[in-house]
PDB file of C-alpha atoms in Angstrom:
ATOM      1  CA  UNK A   7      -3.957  -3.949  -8.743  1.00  0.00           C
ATOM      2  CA  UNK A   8      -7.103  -4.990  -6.734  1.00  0.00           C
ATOM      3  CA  UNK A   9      -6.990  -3.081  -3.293  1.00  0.00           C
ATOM      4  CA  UNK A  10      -8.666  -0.699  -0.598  1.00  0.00           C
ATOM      5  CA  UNK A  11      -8.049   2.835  -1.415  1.00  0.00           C
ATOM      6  CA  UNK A  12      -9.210   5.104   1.336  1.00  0.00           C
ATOM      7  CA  UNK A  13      -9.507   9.283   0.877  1.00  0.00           C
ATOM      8  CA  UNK A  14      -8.288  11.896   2.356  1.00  0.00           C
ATOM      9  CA  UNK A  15      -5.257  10.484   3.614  1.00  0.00           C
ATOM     10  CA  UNK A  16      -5.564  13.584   6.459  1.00  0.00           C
ATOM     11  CA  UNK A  17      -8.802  15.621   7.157  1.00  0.00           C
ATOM     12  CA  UNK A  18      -9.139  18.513   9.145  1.00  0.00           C
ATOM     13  CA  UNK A  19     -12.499  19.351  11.105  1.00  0.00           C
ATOM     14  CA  UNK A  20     -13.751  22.238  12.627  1.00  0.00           C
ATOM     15  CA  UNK A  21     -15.643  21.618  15.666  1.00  0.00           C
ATOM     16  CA  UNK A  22     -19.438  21.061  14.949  1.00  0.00           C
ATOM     17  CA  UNK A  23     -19.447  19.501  11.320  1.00  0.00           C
ATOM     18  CA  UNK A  24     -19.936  16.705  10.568  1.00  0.00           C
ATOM     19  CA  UNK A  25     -17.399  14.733   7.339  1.00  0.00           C
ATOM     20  CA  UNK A  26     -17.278  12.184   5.286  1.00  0.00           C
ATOM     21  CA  UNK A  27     -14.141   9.522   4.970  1.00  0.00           C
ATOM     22  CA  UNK A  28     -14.219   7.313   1.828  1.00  0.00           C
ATOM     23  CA  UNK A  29     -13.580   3.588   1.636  1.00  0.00           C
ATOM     24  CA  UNK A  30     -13.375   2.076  -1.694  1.00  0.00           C
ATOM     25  CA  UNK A  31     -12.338  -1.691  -2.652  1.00  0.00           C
ATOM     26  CA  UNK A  32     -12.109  -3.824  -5.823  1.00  0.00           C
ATOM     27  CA  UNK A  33     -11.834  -6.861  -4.496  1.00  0.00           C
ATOM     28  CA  UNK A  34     -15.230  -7.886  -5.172  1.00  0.00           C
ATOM     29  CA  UNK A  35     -15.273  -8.322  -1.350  1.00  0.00           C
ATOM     30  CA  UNK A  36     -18.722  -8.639   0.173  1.00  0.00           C
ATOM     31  CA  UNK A  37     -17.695  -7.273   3.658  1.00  0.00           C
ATOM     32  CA  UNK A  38     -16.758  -3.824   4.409  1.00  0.00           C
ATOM     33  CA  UNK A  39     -15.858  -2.747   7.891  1.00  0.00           C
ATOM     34  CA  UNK A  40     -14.888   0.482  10.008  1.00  0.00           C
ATOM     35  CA  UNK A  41     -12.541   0.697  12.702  1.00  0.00           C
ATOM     36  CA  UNK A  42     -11.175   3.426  14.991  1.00  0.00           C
ATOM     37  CA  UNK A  43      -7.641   3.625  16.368  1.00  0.00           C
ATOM     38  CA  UNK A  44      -6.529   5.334  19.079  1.00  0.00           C
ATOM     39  CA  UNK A  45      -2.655   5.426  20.384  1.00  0.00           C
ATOM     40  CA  UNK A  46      -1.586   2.680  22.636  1.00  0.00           C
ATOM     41  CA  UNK A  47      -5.366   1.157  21.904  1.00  0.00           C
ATOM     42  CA  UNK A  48      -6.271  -1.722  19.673  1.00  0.00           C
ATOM     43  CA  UNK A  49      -8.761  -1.493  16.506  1.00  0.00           C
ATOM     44  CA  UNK A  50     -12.564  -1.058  17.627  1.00  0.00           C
ATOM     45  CA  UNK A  51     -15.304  -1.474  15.390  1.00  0.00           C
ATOM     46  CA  UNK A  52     -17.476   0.870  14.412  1.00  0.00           C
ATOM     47  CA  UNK A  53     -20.009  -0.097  11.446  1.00  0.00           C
ATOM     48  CA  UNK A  54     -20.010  -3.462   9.327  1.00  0.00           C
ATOM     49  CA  UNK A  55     -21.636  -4.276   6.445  1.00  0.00           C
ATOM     50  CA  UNK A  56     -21.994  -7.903   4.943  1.00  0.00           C
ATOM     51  CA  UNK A  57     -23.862  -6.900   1.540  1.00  0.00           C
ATOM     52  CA  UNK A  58     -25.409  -4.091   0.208  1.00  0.00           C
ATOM     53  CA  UNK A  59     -28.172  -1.861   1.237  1.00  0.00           C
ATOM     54  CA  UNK A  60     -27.615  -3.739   4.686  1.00  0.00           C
ATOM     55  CA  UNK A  61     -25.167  -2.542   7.949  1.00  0.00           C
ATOM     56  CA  UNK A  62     -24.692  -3.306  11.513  1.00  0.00           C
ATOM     57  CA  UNK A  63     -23.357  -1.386  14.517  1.00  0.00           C
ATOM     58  CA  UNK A  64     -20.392  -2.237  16.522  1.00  0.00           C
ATOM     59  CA  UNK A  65     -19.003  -1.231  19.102  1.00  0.00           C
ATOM     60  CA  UNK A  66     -18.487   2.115  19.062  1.00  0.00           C
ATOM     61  CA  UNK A  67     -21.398   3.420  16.431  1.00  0.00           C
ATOM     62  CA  UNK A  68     -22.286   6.783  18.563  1.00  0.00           C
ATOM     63  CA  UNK A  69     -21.444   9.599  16.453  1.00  0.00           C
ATOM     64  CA  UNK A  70     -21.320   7.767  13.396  1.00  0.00           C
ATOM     65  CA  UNK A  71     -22.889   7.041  10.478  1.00  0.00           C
ATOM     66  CA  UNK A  72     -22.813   4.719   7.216  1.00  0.00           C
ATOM     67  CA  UNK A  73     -24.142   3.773   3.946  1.00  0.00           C
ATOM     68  CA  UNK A  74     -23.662   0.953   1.607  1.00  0.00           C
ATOM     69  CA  UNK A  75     -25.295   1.947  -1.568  1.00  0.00           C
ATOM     70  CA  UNK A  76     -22.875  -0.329  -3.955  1.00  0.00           C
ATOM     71  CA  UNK A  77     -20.647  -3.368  -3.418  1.00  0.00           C
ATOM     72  CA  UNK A  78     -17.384  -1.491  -3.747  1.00  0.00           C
ATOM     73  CA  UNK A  79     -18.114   1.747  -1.480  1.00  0.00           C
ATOM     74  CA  UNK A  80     -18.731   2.109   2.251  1.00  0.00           C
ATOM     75  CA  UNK A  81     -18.866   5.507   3.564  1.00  0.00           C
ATOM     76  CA  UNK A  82     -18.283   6.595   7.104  1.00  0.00           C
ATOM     77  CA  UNK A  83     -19.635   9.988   8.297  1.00  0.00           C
ATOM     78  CA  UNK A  84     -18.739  11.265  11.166  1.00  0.00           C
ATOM     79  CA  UNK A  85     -20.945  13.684  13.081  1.00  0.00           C
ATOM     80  CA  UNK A  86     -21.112  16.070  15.321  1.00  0.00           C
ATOM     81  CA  UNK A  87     -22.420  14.457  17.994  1.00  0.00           C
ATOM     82  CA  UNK A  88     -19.290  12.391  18.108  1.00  0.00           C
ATOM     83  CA  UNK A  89     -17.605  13.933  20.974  1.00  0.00           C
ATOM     84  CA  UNK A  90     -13.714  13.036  20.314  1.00  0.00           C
ATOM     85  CA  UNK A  91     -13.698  12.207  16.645  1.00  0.00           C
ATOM     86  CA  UNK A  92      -9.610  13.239  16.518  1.00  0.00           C
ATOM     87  CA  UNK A  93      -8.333   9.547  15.194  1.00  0.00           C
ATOM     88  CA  UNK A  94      -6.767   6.991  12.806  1.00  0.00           C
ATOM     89  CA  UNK A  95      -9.768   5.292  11.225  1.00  0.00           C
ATOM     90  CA  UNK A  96      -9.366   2.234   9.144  1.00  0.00           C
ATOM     91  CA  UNK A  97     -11.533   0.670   6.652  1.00  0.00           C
ATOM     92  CA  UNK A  98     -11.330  -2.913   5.671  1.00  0.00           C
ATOM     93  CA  UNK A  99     -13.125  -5.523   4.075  1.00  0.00           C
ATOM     94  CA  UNK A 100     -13.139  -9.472   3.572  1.00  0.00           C
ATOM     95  CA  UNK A 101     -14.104 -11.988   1.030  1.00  0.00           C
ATOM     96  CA  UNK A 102     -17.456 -13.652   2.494  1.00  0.00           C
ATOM     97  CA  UNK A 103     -19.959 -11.987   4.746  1.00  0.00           C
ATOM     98  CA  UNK A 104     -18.555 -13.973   7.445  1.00  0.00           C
ATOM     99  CA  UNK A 105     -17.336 -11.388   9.571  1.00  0.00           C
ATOM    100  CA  UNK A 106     -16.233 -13.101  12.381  1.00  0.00           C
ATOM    101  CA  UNK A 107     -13.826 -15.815  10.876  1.00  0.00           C
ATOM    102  CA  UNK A 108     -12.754 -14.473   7.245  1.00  0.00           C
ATOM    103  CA  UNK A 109      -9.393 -12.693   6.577  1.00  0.00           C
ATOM    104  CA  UNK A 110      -9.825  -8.674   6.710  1.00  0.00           C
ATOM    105  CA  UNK A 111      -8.080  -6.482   4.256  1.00  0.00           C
ATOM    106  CA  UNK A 112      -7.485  -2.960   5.334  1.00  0.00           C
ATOM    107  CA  UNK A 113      -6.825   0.107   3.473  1.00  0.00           C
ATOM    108  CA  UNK A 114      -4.448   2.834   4.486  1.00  0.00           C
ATOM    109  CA  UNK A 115      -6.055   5.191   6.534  1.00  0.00           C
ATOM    110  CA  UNK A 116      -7.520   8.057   6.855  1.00  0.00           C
ATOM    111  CA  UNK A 117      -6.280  10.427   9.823  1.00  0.00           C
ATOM    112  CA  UNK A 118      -9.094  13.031  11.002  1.00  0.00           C
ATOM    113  CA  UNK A 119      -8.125  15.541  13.484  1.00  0.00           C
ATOM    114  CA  UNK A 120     -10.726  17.719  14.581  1.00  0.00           C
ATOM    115  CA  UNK A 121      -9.394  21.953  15.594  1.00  0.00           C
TER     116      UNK A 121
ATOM    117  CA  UNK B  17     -16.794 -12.589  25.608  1.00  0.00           C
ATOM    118  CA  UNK B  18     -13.786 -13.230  23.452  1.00  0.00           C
ATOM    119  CA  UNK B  19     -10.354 -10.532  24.496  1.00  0.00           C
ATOM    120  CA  UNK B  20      -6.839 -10.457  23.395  1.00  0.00           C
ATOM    121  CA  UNK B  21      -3.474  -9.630  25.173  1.00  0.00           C
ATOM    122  CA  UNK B  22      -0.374  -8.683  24.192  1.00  0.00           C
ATOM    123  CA  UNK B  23       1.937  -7.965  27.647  1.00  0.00           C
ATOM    124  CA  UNK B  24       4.873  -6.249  25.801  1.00  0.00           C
ATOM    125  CA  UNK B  25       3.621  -2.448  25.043  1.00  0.00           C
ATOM    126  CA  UNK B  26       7.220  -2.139  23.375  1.00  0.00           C
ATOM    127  CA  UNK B  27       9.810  -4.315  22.503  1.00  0.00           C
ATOM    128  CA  UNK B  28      13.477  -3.484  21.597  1.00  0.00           C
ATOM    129  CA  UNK B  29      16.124  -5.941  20.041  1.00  0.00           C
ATOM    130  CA  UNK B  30      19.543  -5.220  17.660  1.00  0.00           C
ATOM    131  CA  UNK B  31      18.876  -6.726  13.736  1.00  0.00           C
ATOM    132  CA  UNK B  32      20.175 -10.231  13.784  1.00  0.00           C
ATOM    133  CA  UNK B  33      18.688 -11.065  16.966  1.00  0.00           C
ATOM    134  CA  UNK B  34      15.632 -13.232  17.277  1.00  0.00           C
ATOM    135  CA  UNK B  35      12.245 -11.902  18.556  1.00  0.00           C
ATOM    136  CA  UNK B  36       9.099 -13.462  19.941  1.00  0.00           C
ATOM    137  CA  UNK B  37       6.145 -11.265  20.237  1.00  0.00           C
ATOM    138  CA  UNK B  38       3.331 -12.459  22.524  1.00  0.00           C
ATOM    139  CA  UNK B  39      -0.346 -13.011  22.508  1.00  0.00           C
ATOM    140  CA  UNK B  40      -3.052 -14.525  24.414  1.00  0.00           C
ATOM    141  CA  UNK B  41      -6.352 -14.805  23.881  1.00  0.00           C
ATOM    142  CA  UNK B  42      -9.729 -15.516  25.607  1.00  0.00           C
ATOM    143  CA  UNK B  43     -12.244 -17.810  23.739  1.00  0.00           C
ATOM    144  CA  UNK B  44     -14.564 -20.330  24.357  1.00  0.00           C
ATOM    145  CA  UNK B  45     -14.833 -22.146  21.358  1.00  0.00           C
ATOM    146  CA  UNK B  46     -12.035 -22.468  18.210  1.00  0.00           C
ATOM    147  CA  UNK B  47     -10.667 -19.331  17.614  1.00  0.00           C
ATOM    148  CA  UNK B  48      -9.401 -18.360  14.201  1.00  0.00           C
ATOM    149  CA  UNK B  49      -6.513 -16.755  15.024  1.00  0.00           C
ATOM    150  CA  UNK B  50      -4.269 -13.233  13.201  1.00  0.00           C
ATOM    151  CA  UNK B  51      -1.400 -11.213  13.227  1.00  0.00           C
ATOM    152  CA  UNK B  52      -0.871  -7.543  11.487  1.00  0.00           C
ATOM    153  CA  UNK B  53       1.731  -5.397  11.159  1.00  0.00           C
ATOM    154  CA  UNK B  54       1.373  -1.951  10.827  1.00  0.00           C
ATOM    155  CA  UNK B  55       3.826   0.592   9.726  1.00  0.00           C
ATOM    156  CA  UNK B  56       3.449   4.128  11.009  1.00  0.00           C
ATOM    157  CA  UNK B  57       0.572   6.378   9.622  1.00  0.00           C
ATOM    158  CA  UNK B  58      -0.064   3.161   7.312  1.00  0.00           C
ATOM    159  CA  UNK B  59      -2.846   0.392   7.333  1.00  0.00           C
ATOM    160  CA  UNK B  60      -2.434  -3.156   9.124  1.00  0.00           C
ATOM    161  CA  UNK B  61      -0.731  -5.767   6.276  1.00  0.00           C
ATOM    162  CA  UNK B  62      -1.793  -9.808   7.060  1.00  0.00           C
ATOM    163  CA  UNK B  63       1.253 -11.418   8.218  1.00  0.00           C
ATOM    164  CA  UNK B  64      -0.111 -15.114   9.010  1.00  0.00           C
ATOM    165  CA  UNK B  65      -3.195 -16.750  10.308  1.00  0.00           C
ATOM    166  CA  UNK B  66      -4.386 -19.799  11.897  1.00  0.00           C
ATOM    167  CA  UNK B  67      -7.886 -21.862  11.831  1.00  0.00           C
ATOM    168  CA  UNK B  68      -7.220 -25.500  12.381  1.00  0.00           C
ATOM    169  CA  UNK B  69      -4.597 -27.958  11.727  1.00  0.00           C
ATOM    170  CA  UNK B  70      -0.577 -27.470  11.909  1.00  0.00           C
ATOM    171  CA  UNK B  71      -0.399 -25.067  15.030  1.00  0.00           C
ATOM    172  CA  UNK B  72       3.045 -23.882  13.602  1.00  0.00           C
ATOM    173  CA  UNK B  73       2.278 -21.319  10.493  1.00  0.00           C
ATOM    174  CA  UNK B  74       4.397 -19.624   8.293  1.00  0.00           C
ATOM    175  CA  UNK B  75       3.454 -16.301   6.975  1.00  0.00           C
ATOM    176  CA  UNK B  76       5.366 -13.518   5.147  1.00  0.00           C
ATOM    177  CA  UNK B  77       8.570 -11.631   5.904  1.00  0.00           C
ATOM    178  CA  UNK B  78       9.832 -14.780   7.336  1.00  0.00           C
ATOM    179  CA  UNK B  79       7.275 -14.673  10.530  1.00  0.00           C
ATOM    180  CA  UNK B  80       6.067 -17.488  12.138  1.00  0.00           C
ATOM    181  CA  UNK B  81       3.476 -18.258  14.772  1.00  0.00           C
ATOM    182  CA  UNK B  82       2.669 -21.109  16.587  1.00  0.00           C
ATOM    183  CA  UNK B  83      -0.859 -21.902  18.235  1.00  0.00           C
ATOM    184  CA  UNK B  84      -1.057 -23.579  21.881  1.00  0.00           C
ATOM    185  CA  UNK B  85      -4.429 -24.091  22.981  1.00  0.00           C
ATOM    186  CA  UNK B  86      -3.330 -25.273  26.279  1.00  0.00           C
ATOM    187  CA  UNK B  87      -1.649 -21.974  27.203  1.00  0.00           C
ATOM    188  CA  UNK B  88      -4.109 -20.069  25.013  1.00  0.00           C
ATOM    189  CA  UNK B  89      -1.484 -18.091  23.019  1.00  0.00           C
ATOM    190  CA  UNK B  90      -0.476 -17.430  19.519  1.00  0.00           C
ATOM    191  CA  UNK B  91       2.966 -16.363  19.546  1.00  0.00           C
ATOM    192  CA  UNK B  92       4.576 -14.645  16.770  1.00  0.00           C
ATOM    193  CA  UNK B  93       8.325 -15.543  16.026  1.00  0.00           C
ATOM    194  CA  UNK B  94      11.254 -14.373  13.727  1.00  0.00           C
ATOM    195  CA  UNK B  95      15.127 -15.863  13.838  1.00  0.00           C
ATOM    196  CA  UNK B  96      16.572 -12.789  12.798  1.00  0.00           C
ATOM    197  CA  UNK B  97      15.624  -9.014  12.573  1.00  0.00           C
ATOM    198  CA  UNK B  98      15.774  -6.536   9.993  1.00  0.00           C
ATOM    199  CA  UNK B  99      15.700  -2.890  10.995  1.00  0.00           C
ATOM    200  CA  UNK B 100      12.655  -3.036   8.212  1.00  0.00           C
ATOM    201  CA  UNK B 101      10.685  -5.005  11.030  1.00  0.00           C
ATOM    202  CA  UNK B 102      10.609  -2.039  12.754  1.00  0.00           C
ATOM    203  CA  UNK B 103       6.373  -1.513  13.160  1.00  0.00           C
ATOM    204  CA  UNK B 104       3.675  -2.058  14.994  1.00  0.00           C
ATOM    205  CA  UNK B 105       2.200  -5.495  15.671  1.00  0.00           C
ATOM    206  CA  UNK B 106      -1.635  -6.814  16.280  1.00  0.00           C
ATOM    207  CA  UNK B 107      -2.747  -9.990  17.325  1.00  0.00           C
ATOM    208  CA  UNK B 108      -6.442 -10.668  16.863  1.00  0.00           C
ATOM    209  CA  UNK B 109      -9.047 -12.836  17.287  1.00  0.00           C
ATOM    210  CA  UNK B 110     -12.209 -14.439  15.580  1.00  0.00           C
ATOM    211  CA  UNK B 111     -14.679 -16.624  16.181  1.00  0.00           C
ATOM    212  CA  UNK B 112     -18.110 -17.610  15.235  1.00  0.00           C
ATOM    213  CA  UNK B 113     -20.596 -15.433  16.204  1.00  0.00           C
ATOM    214  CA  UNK B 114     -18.092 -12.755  17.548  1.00  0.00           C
ATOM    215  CA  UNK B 115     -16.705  -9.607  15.666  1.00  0.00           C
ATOM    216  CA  UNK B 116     -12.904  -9.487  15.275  1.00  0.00           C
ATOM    217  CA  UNK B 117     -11.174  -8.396  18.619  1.00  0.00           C
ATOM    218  CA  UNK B 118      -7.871  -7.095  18.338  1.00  0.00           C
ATOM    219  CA  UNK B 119      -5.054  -6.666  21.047  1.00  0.00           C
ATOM    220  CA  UNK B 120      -3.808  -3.739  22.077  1.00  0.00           C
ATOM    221  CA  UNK B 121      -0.091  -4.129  20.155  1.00  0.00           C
ATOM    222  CA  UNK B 122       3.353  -4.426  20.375  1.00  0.00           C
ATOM    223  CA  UNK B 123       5.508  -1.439  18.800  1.00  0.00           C
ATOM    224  CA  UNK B 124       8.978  -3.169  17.679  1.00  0.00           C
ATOM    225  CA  UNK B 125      12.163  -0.927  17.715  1.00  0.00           C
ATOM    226  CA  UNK B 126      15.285  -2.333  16.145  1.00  0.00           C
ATOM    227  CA  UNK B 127      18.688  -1.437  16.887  1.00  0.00           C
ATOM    228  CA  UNK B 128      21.570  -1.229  14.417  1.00  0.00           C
TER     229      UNK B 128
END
């Protein structure tokens, strides 16, 4: 089945290192995004990226960090210098590399809580 | 810049009953128009969307949502409840030129 599969599911952090969530699709999608949730808060974006080898920052890119070395992985990093990384993040990508108006697909999740 | 509200922070109604969820949205131009649900610890699952032409659309899980410019909302509607409705629900907005935006949501409880 085509899909978003996203790893860990939970991830623990120590303060002071930095870790890497995975985000894999094989939808042959050519958009890949990152969002943060926070209770009682809405989605905000973090990173996009509309084809490979290529990203953007959104709203919220401080403490963060991505790569898009193939179609079908976008990796998030999150750093140290991200000063309240404790949260649900959510990958998702969409067909075109029109990321304003095309349908996102979202995986399930990875939750990070930092000790 | 484009924003999205959605008034009731939680909603509570008995299965069987009907429920209308609310959204409004700010955009100049022709929005293109979402709802998600999420179930807890899960990701958000597409339930309908909107970009031009019948302003009443059918989705999945027998949702519906209808589109009035004029008030600038994008109301999502079920006749009847099933305690499996029980989730999380996002409205959100696109447009041209502007990232996704998505409101804060509505958690729905449902009561035997």
């Amino acid at each position: 089945d085509g899909g978003i599969t996203q790893s860990p599911k939970y991830l623990f952090r120590k303060e002071g290192q930095n870790v890497t969530l995975s985000c894999e699709q094989n939808l042959n999608h050519d958009a890949m995004y990152w969002y943060r949730q926070d209770p009682g808060q809405g989605l905000r974006l973090i990173y996009y990226s509309q084809i490979v080898n290529d990203f953007q920052k959104g709203d919220i890119a401080e403490g963060y960090s991505v790569s898009r070395e193939k179609k079908e992985s976008f990796p998030l990093t999150v750093t140290s210098a991200q000063k309240n990384p404790t949260a649900f993040y959510l990958c998702a990508s969409s067909l075109g590399d029109r990321r304003t108006t095309d349908t996102q697909y979202f995986g399930p999740g990875t939750r990070l809580t930092v000790l | 810049a484009q924003s999205v509200t959605q008034p009731d922070i939680h909603i509570t109604v008995s299965e069987g009953a009907s429920l209308e969820l609310r959204c409004n949205y700010s955009y100049g131009a022709t929005p293109y128009l979402f709802w998600y649900v999420q179930s807890p610890g899960q990701g958000l699952q597409l339930l309908l969307k909107y970009f031009s032409g019948d302003t009443l659309v059918q989705g999945i899980k027998g949702f519906e949502a209808e589109f009035k410019r004029s008030q600038s909302s994008f109301n999502l509607r079920k006749p009847s409840v099933h305690w499996s409705d029980a989730a999380e629900y996002f409205c959100a907005v696109g447009g041209y030129g502007q990232n996704f935006v998505f409101g804060p949501g509505t958690r729905l409880s449902v009561l035997p």
